[in-house]
Short mmCIF file of C-alpha atoms in Angstrom, two decimals:
data_model
loop_
_atom_site.label_atom_id
_atom_site.label_comp_id
_atom_site.label_asym_id
_atom_site.label_seq_id
_atom_site.Cartn_x
_atom_site.Cartn_y
_atom_site.Cartn_z
CA MET Q 1 -115.58 182.42 92.17
CA VAL Q 2 -112.97 181.71 94.72
CA ASP Q 3 -111.58 184.57 96.73
CA PRO Q 4 -107.82 184.67 96.15
CA ALA Q 5 -107.42 185.35 99.86
CA SER Q 6 -108.59 181.81 100.61
CA HIS Q 7 -105.90 179.87 102.37
CA ALA Q 8 -107.51 176.69 103.71
CA THR Q 9 -108.37 173.88 101.28
CA GLY Q 10 -109.85 170.43 101.75
CA CYS Q 11 -109.98 167.86 98.98
CA HIS Q 12 -112.12 164.81 98.32
CA ALA Q 13 -113.30 162.75 95.41
CA ALA Q 14 -115.98 165.22 94.38
CA GLY Q 15 -113.62 168.16 93.95
CA HIS Q 16 -111.97 170.87 96.01
CA TYR Q 17 -113.59 172.89 98.76
CA HIS Q 18 -112.25 176.13 100.13
CA HIS Q 19 -113.25 178.30 103.07
CA THR Q 20 -112.29 181.78 104.18
CA GLY Q 21 -113.63 183.01 107.45
CA GLY Q 22 -116.67 180.74 107.34
CA LEU Q 23 -117.14 180.63 103.58
CA VAL Q 24 -117.21 177.25 101.97
CA LEU Q 25 -116.57 177.13 98.27
CA SER Q 26 -116.93 174.41 95.70
CA SER Q 27 -114.81 174.60 92.57
CA ARG Q 28 -116.13 171.72 90.48
CA PRO Q 29 -119.63 171.18 89.02
CA SER Q 30 -121.42 167.85 89.00
CA ARG Q 31 -121.10 165.74 85.86
CA PRO Q 32 -124.10 164.11 84.15
CA SER Q 33 -124.64 160.42 84.83
CA ARG Q 34 -125.86 157.58 82.67
CA PRO Q 35 -129.05 156.04 84.09
CA ASP Q 36 -128.17 152.62 82.69
CA ARG Q 37 -125.29 152.23 85.14
CA PRO Q 38 -126.24 150.07 88.16
CA ASP Q 39 -124.71 152.43 90.74
CA SER Q 40 -126.40 155.61 89.54
CA SER Q 41 -129.64 155.30 91.53
CA GLY Q 42 -127.87 154.38 94.77
CA HIS Q 43 -125.41 157.24 94.36
CA LEU Q 44 -128.24 159.70 93.70
CA ALA Q 45 -130.20 158.35 96.68
CA ARG Q 46 -127.27 159.01 98.98
CA ARG Q 47 -126.85 162.53 97.68
CA LEU Q 48 -130.55 163.29 98.13
CA THR Q 49 -130.51 161.83 101.64
CA GLN Q 50 -127.54 164.05 102.54
CA LEU Q 51 -129.16 167.10 100.98
CA TYR Q 52 -132.45 166.87 102.86
CA GLY Q 53 -130.94 165.47 106.04
CA GLY Q 54 -128.47 168.33 106.07
CA LEU Q 55 -131.13 170.98 105.46
CA VAL Q 56 -133.37 169.62 108.22
CA LEU Q 57 -130.42 169.47 110.61
CA TYR Q 58 -129.45 173.01 109.63
CA GLY Q 59 -132.88 174.33 110.59
CA ALA Q 60 -132.87 172.36 113.85
CA SER Q 61 -129.37 173.53 114.80
CA SER Q 62 -130.28 177.15 114.10
CA ALA Q 63 -133.26 176.73 116.42
CA LEU Q 64 -130.87 175.60 119.17
CA LEU Q 65 -128.97 178.87 118.79
CA VAL Q 66 -132.23 180.72 119.22
CA ARG Q 67 -133.03 178.77 122.39
CA SER Q 68 -129.58 179.45 123.86
CA GLY Q 69 -130.29 183.18 123.80
CA LEU Q 70 -126.58 183.91 123.37
CA GLY Q 71 -126.53 185.15 119.78
CA LEU Q 72 -127.46 183.99 116.30
CA GLU Q 73 -125.89 183.53 112.90
CA PRO Q 74 -125.78 186.81 110.90
CA TRP Q 75 -128.79 186.13 108.67
CA ASN Q 76 -130.86 184.75 111.55
CA VAL Q 77 -130.28 187.97 113.48
CA LEU Q 78 -132.18 189.63 110.64
CA HIS Q 79 -134.81 186.87 110.51
CA GLN Q 80 -135.43 187.13 114.26
CA GLY Q 81 -135.68 190.92 114.08
CA LEU Q 82 -138.21 190.72 111.25
CA ALA Q 83 -140.15 188.04 113.12
CA GLU Q 84 -140.35 190.34 116.16
CA ARG Q 85 -141.70 193.18 114.03
CA THR Q 86 -144.14 191.19 111.88
CA GLY Q 87 -145.43 188.58 114.31
CA LEU Q 88 -144.51 185.80 111.88
CA SER Q 89 -142.48 182.81 112.98
CA MET Q 90 -138.73 182.83 112.34
CA GLY Q 91 -139.08 179.90 109.97
CA VAL Q 92 -141.68 181.69 107.86
CA VAL Q 93 -139.55 184.84 107.77
CA LEU Q 94 -136.48 182.79 106.79
CA THR Q 95 -138.45 181.22 103.93
CA VAL Q 96 -139.84 184.53 102.70
CA VAL Q 97 -136.45 186.27 102.85
CA GLY Q 98 -134.85 183.31 101.06
CA ALA Q 99 -137.42 183.55 98.27
CA LEU Q 100 -136.88 187.32 97.94
CA VAL Q 101 -133.12 186.86 97.82
CA LEU Q 102 -133.59 184.20 95.15
CA LEU Q 103 -135.41 186.76 93.02
CA LEU Q 104 -132.25 188.88 93.12
CA TRP Q 105 -130.50 186.06 91.27
CA ILE Q 106 -132.39 187.03 88.11
CA PRO Q 107 -130.54 190.29 87.36
CA LEU Q 108 -127.32 188.65 88.59
CA ARG Q 109 -127.87 185.79 86.09
CA GLN Q 110 -127.46 183.08 88.70
CA ARG Q 111 -129.07 179.69 88.09
CA PRO Q 112 -130.60 177.76 90.99
CA GLY Q 113 -130.29 174.02 91.53
CA LEU Q 114 -132.43 171.57 93.47
CA GLY Q 115 -130.45 172.39 96.61
CA THR Q 116 -131.17 176.10 96.17
CA VAL Q 117 -134.94 175.69 96.05
CA SER Q 118 -134.91 173.05 98.79
CA ASN Q 119 -132.86 175.39 100.98
CA VAL Q 120 -135.65 177.97 100.80
CA LEU Q 121 -138.42 175.47 101.57
CA VAL Q 122 -136.90 173.06 104.10
CA ILE Q 123 -134.73 175.01 106.55
CA GLY Q 124 -137.47 177.37 107.76
CA ALA Q 125 -139.94 174.53 108.29
CA ALA Q 126 -137.33 172.51 110.23
CA MET Q 127 -136.51 175.54 112.37
CA ASP Q 128 -140.15 176.17 113.29
CA ALA Q 129 -140.72 172.50 114.06
CA THR Q 130 -137.72 172.45 116.40
CA LEU Q 131 -138.69 175.72 118.11
CA ALA Q 132 -142.13 174.23 118.76
CA VAL Q 133 -140.72 171.34 120.83
CA VAL Q 134 -137.48 172.73 122.32
CA PRO Q 135 -137.93 175.28 125.14
CA ASP Q 136 -135.63 178.17 125.98
CA ALA Q 137 -132.48 177.15 127.85
CA HIS Q 138 -132.13 178.52 131.39
CA GLY Q 139 -128.95 178.81 133.42
CA TRP Q 140 -125.50 179.50 132.02
CA PRO Q 141 -124.28 175.86 131.83
CA LEU Q 142 -127.32 174.75 129.83
CA ARG Q 143 -127.32 177.83 127.60
CA ILE Q 144 -123.65 177.37 126.75
CA ALA Q 145 -124.19 173.65 126.09
CA VAL Q 146 -127.12 174.39 123.76
CA LEU Q 147 -125.09 177.07 121.97
CA VAL Q 148 -122.11 174.77 121.39
CA ALA Q 149 -124.37 171.90 120.30
CA GLY Q 150 -126.12 174.20 117.84
CA ILE Q 151 -122.88 175.43 116.27
CA VAL Q 152 -121.35 171.95 115.97
CA LEU Q 153 -124.57 170.48 114.51
CA ASN Q 154 -124.76 173.44 112.12
CA GLY Q 155 -121.27 172.62 110.90
CA ALA Q 156 -122.29 168.98 110.41
CA ALA Q 157 -125.42 170.06 108.54
CA THR Q 158 -123.34 172.32 106.31
CA GLY Q 159 -120.98 169.46 105.47
CA LEU Q 160 -123.91 167.14 104.72
CA TYR Q 161 -125.75 169.30 102.26
CA ILE Q 162 -122.74 170.90 100.59
CA ALA Q 163 -121.19 167.49 99.92
CA ALA Q 164 -124.42 166.47 98.16
CA ARG Q 165 -123.54 169.01 95.42
CA PHE Q 166 -127.02 170.17 94.43
CA GLY Q 167 -126.34 173.90 94.27
CA PRO Q 168 -125.75 176.87 96.61
CA GLY Q 169 -128.22 178.40 99.02
CA PRO Q 170 -129.96 181.61 97.91
CA ARG Q 171 -127.89 183.90 100.14
CA ASP Q 172 -124.61 182.34 99.01
CA GLY Q 173 -125.58 182.62 95.36
CA LEU Q 174 -126.32 186.29 95.98
CA MET Q 175 -122.75 186.77 97.21
CA THR Q 176 -121.16 185.01 94.26
CA GLY Q 177 -123.45 186.88 91.88
CA LEU Q 178 -122.41 190.22 93.38
CA ASN Q 179 -118.80 189.09 93.22
CA ARG Q 180 -119.16 188.35 89.52
CA ARG Q 181 -121.03 191.54 88.66
CA THR Q 182 -118.98 194.00 90.75
CA GLY Q 183 -115.53 192.44 90.57
CA LEU Q 184 -115.16 192.76 94.34
CA SER Q 185 -113.73 189.81 96.25
CA VAL Q 186 -116.07 187.22 97.73
CA ARG Q 187 -114.66 188.01 101.16
CA LEU Q 188 -115.41 191.72 100.83
CA VAL Q 189 -118.90 191.12 99.45
CA ARG Q 190 -119.71 188.59 102.17
CA THR Q 191 -118.42 190.88 104.90
CA ALA Q 192 -120.42 193.85 103.63
CA VAL Q 193 -123.62 191.84 103.22
CA GLU Q 194 -123.40 190.12 106.61
CA ILE Q 195 -122.53 193.31 108.50
CA THR Q 196 -125.55 194.92 106.87
CA VAL Q 197 -127.93 192.11 107.85
CA VAL Q 198 -126.56 191.91 111.40
CA VAL Q 199 -126.87 195.66 111.99
CA THR Q 200 -130.35 195.73 110.45
CA GLY Q 201 -131.46 192.66 112.38
CA PHE Q 202 -130.10 194.02 115.66
CA ALA Q 203 -131.92 197.31 115.12
CA LEU Q 204 -135.13 195.34 114.59
CA GLY Q 205 -134.67 193.34 117.79
CA GLY Q 206 -132.55 190.37 116.71
CA THR Q 207 -130.13 188.80 119.19
CA VAL Q 208 -126.42 189.52 118.81
CA GLY Q 209 -124.03 188.10 121.37
CA VAL Q 210 -121.09 185.85 122.06
CA GLY Q 211 -122.79 183.12 120.01
CA THR Q 212 -122.69 185.36 116.93
CA LEU Q 213 -118.95 185.79 117.26
CA LEU Q 214 -118.30 182.15 118.12
CA TYR Q 215 -120.33 181.06 115.10
CA ALA Q 216 -118.43 183.40 112.79
CA VAL Q 217 -114.99 182.10 113.78
CA SER Q 218 -115.86 178.39 114.04
CA ILE Q 219 -118.30 177.54 111.26
CA GLY Q 220 -115.66 177.54 108.51
CA PRO Q 221 -113.28 175.06 110.19
CA LEU Q 222 -116.21 172.89 111.35
CA ALA Q 223 -117.72 172.77 107.87
CA GLN Q 224 -114.33 171.88 106.42
CA VAL Q 225 -114.01 168.90 108.79
CA PHE Q 226 -117.53 167.65 108.07
CA LEU Q 227 -117.08 168.08 104.32
CA ARG Q 228 -114.39 165.42 104.53
CA VAL Q 229 -116.52 163.22 106.80
CA PHE Q 230 -119.58 163.32 104.51
CA ALA Q 231 -117.83 163.46 101.13
CA VAL Q 232 -119.79 161.42 98.60
CA PRO Q 233 -117.47 159.22 96.53
CA ALA Q 234 -117.87 160.00 92.86
CA ALA Q 235 -119.85 157.40 90.92
CA SER Q 236 -117.86 155.64 88.22
CA ASP Q 237 -119.75 157.65 85.61
CA GLY Q 238 -120.23 160.91 87.50
CA SER Q 239 -123.36 162.08 89.27
CA THR Q 240 -126.82 163.12 88.19
CA VAL Q 241 -127.36 166.76 87.28
CA VAL Q 242 -130.68 168.07 88.57
CA ALA Q 243 -130.26 171.63 87.35
CA ALA Q 244 -127.87 172.25 84.50
CA GLY Q 245 -125.88 175.43 84.10
CA GLN Q 246 -124.90 175.70 87.75
CA PRO Q 247 -122.14 178.26 88.33
CA ARG Q 248 -118.74 176.69 88.09
CA ARG Q 249 -117.73 177.99 91.50
CA ALA Q 250 -120.23 178.85 94.18
CA ILE Q 251 -120.35 179.56 97.88
CA LEU Q 252 -122.32 176.69 99.28
CA ARG Q 253 -123.05 177.78 102.80
CA ARG Q 254 -126.61 178.83 103.49
#
């Protein structure tokens, strides 16, 4: 459900994408394909490659923000705070929280797709793997470089997996579900949810800083650029549906 306050739109062969303050919205569902067409398997293979490549890159880029020590994305502030309190890794906490949020889809009558489930399982594992091999950045030049690299790569990852069109992440589906059930705008719901998770995460020990602000103001424009770069041309017969009944319009940022 697209917030009427949206005012930046990018178009490609797969449909229209909108963003408002970091939100990226898709307004067209995938169409079923015919397996007898010769280009169906190649088209599906590209979409799957983008989906999983994007999710792995998302987890890795989020880990770079952690190593910069200059502030995290809103939800990762919460994940880091919970990790500090529980002794679990950030990736495990991210996966558990994602699964719990997905359960909230049930009363909201949201339907997950392959991308939704993969989002829960892949990003946390990729984050932990990256944290295991990338040390903390030291010195302001290196910390700033790691922060900027993390944000840019996060935007690229967002463009990759959104353009694959396999369904929204669990947290984004929560926002659209609340939008549908309450009648409040997507922007208002998103703002309320993300302020809540940032404040809660900060109180638990999560890192809030200049990186949090920089991420908030830059991820929307970056994702919009990379959506155009990684747009998957529509197959002549449409694309394969992995999970039918996907919401017609959904926020597709993690």
